[in-house]
mmCIF file of N, CA and C in Angstrom:
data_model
loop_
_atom_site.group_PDB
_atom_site.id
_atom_site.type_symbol
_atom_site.label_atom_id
_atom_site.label_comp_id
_atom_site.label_asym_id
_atom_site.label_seq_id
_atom_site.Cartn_x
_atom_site.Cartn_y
_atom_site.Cartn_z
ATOM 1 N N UNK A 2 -26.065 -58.685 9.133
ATOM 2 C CA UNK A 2 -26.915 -58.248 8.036
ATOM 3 C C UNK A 2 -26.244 -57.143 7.232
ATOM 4 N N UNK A 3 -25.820 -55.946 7.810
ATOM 5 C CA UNK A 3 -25.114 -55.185 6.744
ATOM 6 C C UNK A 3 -23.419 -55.569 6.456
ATOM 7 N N UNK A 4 -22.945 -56.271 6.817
ATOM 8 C CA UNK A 4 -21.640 -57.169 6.327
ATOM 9 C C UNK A 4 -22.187 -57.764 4.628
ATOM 10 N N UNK A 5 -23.705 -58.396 4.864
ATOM 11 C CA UNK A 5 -24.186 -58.927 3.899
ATOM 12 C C UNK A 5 -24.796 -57.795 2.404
ATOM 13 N N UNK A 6 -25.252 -57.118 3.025
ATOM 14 C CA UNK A 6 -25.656 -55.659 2.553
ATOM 15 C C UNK A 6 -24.422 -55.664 1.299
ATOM 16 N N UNK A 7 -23.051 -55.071 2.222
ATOM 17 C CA UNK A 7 -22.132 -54.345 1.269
ATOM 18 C C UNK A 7 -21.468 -55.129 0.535
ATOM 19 N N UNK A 8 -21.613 -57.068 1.154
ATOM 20 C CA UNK A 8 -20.951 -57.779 0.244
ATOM 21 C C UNK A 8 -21.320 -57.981 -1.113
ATOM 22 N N UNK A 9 -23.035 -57.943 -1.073
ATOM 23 C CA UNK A 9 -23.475 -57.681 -2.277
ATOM 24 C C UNK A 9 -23.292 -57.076 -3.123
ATOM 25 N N UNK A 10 -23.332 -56.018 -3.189
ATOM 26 C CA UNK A 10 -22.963 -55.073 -3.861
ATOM 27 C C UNK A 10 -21.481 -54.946 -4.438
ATOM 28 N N UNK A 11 -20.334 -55.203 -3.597
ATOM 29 C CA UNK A 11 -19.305 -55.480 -4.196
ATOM 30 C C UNK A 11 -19.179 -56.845 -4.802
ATOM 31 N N UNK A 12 -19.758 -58.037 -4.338
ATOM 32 C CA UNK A 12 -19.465 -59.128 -5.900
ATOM 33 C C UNK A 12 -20.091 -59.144 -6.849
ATOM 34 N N UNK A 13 -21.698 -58.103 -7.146
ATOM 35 C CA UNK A 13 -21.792 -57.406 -7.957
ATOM 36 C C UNK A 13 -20.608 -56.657 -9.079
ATOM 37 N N UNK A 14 -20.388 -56.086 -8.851
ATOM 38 C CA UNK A 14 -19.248 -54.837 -9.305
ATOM 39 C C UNK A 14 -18.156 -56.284 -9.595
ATOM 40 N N UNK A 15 -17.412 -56.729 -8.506
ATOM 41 C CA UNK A 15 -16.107 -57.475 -9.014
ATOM 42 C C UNK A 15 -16.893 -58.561 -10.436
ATOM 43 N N UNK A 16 -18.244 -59.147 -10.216
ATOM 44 C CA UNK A 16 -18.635 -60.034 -11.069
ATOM 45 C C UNK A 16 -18.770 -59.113 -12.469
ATOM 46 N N UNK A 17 -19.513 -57.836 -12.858
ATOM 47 C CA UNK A 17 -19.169 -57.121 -14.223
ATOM 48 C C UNK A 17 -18.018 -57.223 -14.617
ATOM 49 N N UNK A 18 -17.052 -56.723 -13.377
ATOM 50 C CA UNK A 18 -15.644 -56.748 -14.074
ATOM 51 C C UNK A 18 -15.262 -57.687 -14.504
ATOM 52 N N UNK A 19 -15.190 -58.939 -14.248
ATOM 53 C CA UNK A 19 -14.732 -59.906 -14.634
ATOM 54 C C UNK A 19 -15.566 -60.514 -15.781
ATOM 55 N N UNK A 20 -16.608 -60.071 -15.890
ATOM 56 C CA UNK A 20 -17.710 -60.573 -17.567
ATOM 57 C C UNK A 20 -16.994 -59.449 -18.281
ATOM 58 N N UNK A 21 -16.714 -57.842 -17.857
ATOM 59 C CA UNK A 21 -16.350 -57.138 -18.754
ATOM 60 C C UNK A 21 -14.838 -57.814 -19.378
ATOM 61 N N UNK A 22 -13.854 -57.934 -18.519
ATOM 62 C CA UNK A 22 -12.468 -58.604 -18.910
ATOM 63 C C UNK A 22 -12.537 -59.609 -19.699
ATOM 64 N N UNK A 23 -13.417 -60.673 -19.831
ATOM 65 C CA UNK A 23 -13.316 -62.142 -20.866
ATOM 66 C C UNK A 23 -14.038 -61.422 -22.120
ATOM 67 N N UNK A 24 -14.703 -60.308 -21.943
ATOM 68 C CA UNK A 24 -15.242 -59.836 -23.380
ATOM 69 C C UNK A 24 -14.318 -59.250 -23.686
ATOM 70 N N UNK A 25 -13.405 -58.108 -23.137
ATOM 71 C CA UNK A 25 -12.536 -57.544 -23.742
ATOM 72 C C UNK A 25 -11.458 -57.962 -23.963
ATOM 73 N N UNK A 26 -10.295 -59.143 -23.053
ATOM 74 C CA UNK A 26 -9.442 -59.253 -23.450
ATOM 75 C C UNK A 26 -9.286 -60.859 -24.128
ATOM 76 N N UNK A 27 -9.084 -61.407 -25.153
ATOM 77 C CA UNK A 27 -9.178 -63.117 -25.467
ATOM 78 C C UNK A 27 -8.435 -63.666 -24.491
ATOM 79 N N UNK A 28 -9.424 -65.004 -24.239
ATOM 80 C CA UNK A 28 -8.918 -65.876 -23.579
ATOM 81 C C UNK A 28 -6.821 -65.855 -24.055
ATOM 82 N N UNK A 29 -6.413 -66.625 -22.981
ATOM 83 C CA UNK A 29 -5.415 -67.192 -23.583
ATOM 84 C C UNK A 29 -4.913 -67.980 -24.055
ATOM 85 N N UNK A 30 -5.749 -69.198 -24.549
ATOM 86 C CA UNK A 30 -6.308 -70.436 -24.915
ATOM 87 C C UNK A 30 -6.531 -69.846 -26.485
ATOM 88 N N UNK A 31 -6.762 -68.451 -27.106
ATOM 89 C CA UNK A 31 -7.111 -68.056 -28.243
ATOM 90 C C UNK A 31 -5.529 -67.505 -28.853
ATOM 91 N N UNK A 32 -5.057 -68.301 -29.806
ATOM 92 C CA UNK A 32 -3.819 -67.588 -30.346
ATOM 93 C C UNK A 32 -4.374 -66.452 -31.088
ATOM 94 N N UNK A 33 -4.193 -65.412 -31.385
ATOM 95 C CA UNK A 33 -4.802 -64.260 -32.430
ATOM 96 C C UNK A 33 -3.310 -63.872 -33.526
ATOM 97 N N UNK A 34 -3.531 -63.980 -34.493
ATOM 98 C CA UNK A 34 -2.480 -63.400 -35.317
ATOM 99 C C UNK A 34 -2.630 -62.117 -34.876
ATOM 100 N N UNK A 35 -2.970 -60.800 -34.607
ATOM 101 C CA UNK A 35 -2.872 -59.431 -34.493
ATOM 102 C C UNK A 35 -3.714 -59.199 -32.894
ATOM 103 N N UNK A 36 -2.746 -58.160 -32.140
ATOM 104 C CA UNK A 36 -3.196 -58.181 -30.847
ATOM 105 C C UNK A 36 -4.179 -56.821 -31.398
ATOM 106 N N UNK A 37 -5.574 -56.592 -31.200
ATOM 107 C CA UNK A 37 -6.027 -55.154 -30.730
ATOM 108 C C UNK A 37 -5.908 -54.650 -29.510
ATOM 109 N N UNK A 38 -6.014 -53.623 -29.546
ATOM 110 C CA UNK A 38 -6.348 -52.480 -28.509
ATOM 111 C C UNK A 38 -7.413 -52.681 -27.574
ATOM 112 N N UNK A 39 -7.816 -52.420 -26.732
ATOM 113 C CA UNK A 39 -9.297 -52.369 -26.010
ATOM 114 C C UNK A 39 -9.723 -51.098 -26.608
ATOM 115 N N UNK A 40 -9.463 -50.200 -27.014
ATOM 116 C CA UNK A 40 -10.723 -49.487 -27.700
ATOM 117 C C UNK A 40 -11.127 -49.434 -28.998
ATOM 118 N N UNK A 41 -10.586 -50.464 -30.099
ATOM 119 C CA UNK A 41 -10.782 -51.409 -31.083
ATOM 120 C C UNK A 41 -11.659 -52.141 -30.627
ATOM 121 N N UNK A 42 -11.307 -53.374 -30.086
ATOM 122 C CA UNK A 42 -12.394 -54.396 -29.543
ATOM 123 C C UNK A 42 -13.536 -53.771 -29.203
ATOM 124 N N UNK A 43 -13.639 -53.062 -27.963
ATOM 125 C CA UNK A 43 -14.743 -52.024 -27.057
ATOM 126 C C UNK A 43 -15.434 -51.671 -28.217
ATOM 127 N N UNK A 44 -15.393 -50.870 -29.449
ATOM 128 C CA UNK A 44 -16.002 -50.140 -30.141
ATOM 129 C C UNK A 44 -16.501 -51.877 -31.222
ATOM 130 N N UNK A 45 -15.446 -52.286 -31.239
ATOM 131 C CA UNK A 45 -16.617 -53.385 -32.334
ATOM 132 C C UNK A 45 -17.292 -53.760 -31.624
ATOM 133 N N UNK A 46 -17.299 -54.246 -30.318
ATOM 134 C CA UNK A 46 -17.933 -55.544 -29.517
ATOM 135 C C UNK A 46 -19.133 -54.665 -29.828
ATOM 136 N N UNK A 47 -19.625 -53.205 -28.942
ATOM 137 C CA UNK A 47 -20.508 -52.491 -29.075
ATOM 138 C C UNK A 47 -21.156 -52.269 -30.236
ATOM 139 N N UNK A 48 -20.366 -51.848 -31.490
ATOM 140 C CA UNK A 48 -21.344 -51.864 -32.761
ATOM 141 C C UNK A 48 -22.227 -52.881 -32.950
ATOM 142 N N UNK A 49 -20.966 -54.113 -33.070
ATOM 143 C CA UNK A 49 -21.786 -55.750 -33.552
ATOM 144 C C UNK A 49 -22.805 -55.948 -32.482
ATOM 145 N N UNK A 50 -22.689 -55.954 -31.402
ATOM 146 C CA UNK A 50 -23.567 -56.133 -30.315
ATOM 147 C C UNK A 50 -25.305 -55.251 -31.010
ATOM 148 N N UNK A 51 -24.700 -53.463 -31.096
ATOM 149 C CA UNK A 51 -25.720 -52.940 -31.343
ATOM 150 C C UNK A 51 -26.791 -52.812 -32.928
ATOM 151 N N UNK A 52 -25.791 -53.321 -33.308
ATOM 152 C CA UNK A 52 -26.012 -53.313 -34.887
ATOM 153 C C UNK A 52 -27.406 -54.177 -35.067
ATOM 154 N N UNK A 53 -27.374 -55.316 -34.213
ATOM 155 C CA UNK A 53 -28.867 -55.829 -34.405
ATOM 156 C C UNK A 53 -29.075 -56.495 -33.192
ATOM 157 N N UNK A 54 -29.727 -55.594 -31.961
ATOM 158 C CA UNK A 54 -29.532 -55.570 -30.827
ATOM 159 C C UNK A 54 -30.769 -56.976 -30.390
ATOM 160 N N UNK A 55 -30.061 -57.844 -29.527
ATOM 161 C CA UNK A 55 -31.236 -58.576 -28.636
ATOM 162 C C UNK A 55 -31.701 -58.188 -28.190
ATOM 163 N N UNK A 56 -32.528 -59.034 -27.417
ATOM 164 C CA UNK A 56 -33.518 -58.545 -26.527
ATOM 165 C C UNK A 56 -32.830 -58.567 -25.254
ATOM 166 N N UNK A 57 -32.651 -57.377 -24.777
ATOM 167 C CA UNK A 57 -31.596 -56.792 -23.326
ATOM 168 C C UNK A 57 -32.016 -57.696 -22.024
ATOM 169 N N UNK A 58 -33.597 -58.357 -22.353
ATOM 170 C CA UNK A 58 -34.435 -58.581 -21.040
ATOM 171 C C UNK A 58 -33.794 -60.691 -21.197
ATOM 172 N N UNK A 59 -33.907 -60.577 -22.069
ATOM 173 C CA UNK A 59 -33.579 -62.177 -22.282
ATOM 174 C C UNK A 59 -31.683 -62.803 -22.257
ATOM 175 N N UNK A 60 -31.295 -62.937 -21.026
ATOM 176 C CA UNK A 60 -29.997 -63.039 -20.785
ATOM 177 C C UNK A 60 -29.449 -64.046 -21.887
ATOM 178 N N UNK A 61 -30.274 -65.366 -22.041
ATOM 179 C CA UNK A 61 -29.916 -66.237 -23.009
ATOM 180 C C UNK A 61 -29.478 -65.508 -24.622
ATOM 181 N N UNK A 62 -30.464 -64.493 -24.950
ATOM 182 C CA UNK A 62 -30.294 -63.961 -26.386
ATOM 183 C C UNK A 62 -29.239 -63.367 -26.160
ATOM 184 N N UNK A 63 -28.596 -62.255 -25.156
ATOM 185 C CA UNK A 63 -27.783 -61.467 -24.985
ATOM 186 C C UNK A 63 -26.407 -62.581 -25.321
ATOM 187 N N UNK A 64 -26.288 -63.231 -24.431
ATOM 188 C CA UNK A 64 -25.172 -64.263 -24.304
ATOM 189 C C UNK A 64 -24.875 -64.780 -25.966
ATOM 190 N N UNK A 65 -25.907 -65.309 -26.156
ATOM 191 C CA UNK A 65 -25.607 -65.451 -27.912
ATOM 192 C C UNK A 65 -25.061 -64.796 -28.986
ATOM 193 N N UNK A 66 -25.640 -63.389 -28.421
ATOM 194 C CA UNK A 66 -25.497 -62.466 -29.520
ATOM 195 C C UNK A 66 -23.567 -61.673 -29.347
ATOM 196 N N UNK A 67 -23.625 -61.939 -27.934
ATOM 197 C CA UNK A 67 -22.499 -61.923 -27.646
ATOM 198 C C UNK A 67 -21.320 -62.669 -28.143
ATOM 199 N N UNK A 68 -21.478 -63.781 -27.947
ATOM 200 C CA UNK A 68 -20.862 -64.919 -28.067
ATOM 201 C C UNK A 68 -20.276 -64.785 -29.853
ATOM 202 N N UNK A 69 -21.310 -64.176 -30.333
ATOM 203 C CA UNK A 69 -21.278 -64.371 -32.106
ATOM 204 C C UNK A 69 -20.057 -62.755 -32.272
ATOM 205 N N UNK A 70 -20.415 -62.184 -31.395
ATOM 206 C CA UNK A 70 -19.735 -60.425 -32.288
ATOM 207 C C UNK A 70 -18.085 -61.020 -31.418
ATOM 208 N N UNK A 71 -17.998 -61.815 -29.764
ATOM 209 C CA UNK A 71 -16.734 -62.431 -30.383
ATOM 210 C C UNK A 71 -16.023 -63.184 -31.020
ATOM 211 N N UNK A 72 -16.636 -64.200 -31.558
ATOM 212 C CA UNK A 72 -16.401 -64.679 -33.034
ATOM 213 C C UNK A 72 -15.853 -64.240 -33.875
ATOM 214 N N UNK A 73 -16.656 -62.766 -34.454
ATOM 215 C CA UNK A 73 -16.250 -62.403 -35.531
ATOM 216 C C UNK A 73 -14.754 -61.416 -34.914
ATOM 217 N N UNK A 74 -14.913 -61.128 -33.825
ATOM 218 C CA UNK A 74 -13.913 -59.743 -33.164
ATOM 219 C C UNK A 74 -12.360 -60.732 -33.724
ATOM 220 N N UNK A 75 -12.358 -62.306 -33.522
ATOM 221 C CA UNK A 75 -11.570 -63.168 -33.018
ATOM 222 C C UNK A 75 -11.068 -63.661 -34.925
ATOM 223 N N UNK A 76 -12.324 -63.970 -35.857
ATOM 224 C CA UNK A 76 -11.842 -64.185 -37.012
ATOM 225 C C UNK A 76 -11.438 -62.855 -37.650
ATOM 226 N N UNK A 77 -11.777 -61.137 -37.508
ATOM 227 C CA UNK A 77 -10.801 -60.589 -37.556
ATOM 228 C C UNK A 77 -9.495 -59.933 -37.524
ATOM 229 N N UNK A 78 -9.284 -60.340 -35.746
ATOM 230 C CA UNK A 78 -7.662 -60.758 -35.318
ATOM 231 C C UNK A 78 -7.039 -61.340 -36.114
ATOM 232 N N UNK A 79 -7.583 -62.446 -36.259
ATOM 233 C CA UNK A 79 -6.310 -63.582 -37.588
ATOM 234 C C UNK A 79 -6.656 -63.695 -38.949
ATOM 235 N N UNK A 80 -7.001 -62.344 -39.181
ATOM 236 C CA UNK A 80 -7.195 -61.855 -40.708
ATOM 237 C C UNK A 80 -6.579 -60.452 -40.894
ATOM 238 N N UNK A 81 -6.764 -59.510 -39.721
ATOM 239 C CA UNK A 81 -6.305 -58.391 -40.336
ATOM 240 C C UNK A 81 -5.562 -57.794 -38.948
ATOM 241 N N UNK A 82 -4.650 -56.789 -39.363
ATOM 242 C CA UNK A 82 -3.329 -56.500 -38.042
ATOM 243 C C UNK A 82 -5.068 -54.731 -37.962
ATOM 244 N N UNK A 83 -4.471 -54.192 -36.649
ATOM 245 C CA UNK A 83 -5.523 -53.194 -36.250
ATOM 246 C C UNK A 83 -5.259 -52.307 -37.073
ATOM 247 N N UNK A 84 -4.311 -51.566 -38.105
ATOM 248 C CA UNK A 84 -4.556 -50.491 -38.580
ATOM 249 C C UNK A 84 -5.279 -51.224 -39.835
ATOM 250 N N UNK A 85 -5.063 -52.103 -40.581
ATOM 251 C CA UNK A 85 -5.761 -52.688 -41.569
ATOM 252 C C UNK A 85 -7.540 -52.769 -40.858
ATOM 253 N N UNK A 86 -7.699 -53.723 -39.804
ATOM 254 C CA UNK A 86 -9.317 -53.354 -39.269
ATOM 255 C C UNK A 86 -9.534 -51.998 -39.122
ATOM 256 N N UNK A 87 -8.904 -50.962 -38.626
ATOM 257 C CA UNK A 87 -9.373 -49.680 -38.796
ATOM 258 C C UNK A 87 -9.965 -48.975 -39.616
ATOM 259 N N UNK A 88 -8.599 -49.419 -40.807
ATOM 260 C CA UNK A 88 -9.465 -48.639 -42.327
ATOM 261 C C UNK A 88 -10.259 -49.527 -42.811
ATOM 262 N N UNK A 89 -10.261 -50.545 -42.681
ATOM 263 C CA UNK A 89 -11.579 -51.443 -43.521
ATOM 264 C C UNK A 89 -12.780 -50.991 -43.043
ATOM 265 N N UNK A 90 -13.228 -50.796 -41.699
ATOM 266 C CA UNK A 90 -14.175 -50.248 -40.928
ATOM 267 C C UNK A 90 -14.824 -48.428 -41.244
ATOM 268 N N UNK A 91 -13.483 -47.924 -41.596
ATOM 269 C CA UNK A 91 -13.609 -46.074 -41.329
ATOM 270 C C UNK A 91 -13.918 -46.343 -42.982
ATOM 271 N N UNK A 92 -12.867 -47.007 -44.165
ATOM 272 C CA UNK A 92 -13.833 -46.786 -45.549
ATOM 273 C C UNK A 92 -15.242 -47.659 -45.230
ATOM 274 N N UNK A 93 -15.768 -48.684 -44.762
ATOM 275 C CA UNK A 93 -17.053 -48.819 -45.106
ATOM 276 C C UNK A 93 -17.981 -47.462 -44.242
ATOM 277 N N UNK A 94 -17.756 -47.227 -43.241
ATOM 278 C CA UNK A 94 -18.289 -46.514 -42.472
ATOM 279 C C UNK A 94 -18.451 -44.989 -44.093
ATOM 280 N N UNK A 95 -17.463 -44.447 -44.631
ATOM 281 C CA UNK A 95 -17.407 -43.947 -45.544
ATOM 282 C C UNK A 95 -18.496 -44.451 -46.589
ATOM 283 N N UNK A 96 -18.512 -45.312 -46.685
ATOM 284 C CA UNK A 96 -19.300 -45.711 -48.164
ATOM 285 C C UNK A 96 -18.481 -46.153 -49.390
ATOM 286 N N UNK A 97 -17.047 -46.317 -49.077
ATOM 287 C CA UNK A 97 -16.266 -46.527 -49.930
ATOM 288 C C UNK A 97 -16.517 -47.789 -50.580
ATOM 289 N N UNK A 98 -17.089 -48.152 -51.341
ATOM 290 C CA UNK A 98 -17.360 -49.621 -51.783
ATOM 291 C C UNK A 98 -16.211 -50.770 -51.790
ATOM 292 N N UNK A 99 -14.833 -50.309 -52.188
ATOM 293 C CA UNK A 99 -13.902 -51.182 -52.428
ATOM 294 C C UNK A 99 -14.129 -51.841 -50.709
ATOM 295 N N UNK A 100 -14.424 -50.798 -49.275
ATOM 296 C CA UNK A 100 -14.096 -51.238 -48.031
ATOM 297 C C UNK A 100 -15.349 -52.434 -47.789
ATOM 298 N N UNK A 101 -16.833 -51.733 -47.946
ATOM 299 C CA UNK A 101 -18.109 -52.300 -48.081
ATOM 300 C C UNK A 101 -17.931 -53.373 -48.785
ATOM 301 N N UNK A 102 -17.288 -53.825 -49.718
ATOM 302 C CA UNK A 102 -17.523 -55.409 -50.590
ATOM 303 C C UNK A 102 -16.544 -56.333 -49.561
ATOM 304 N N UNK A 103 -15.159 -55.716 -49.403
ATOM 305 C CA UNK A 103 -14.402 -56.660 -48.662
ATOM 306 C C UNK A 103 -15.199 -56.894 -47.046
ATOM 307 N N UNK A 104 -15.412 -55.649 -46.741
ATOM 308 C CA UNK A 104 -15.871 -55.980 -45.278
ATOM 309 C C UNK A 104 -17.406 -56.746 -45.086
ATOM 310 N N UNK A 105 -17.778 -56.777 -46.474
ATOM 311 C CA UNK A 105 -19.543 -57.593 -46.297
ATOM 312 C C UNK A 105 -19.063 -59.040 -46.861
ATOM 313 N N UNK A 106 -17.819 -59.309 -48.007
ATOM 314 C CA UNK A 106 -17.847 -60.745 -48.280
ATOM 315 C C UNK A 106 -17.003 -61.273 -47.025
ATOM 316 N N UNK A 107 -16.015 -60.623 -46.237
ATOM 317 C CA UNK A 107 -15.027 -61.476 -44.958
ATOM 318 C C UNK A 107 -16.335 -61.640 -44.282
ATOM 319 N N UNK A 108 -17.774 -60.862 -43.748
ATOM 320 C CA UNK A 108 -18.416 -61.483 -42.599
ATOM 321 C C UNK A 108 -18.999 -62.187 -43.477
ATOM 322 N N UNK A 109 -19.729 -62.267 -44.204
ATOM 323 C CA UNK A 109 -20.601 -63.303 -45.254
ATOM 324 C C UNK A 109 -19.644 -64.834 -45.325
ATOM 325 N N UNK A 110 -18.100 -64.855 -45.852
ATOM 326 C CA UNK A 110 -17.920 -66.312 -45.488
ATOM 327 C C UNK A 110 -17.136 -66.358 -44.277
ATOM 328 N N UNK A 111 -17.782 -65.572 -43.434
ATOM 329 C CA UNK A 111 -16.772 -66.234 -42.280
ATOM 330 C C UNK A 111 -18.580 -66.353 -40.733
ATOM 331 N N UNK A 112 -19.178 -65.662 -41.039
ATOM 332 C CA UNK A 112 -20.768 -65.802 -39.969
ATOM 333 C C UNK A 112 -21.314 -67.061 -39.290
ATOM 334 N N UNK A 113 -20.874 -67.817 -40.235
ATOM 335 C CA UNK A 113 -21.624 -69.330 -40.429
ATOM 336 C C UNK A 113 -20.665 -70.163 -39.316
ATOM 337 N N UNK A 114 -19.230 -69.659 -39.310
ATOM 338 C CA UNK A 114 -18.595 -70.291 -38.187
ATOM 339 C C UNK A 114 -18.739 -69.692 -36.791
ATOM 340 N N UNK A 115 -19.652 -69.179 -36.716
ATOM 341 C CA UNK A 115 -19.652 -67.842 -35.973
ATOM 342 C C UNK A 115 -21.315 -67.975 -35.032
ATOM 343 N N UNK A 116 -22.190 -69.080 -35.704
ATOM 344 C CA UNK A 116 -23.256 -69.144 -35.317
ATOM 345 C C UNK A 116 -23.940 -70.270 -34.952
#
């Protein structure tokens, strides 16, 4: 019984890690024109994720909503190298409009493949 106890708990833990790793690093089955960083990815996955958050209780919505912010993480790889996603992100985050038009028309025609 406690063999069973602690096994739990650790394929717990090894099972996050391994949902955390396929979110953070692309398959290898995914060619990407531009490699990011994990704290590039980490910080979009989290925005897009939070930006219009599911419902935390409904695993199915989560998975979806997931599924969509790597989409887009994946059509910005093979659109823009990471210092280019950086500043497109830090001017909209700014309010810079030139960043805000490019960064609202790339998700606007690119969402739809994405959903």
């Amino acid at each position: 019984m406690k063999s069973i106890i602690k096994t739990k708990p650790i394929q717990l833990i090894v099972g996050l890690l391994l949902c955390l790793a396929l979110v953070l690093f692309p398959t290898l089955s995914l060619a990407h024109r531009n490699a990011y960083p994990v704290n590039s990815r980490s910080v979009f996955l989290t925005g897009c994720l939070l930006n219009d958050p599911p419902n935390f209780q409904d695993d199915g919505e989560v998975k979806n909503a997931m599924q969509v912010c790597v989409c887009m993480l994946d059509k910005f790889q093979n659109n823009y190298s990471n210092l280019q996603f950086m500043r497109l992100f830090a001017g909209a985050d700014q309010n810079e409009q030139p960043y805000v038009r490019e960064l609202n028309n790339f998700v606007n025609r690119r969402i739809a493949d994405c959903t």
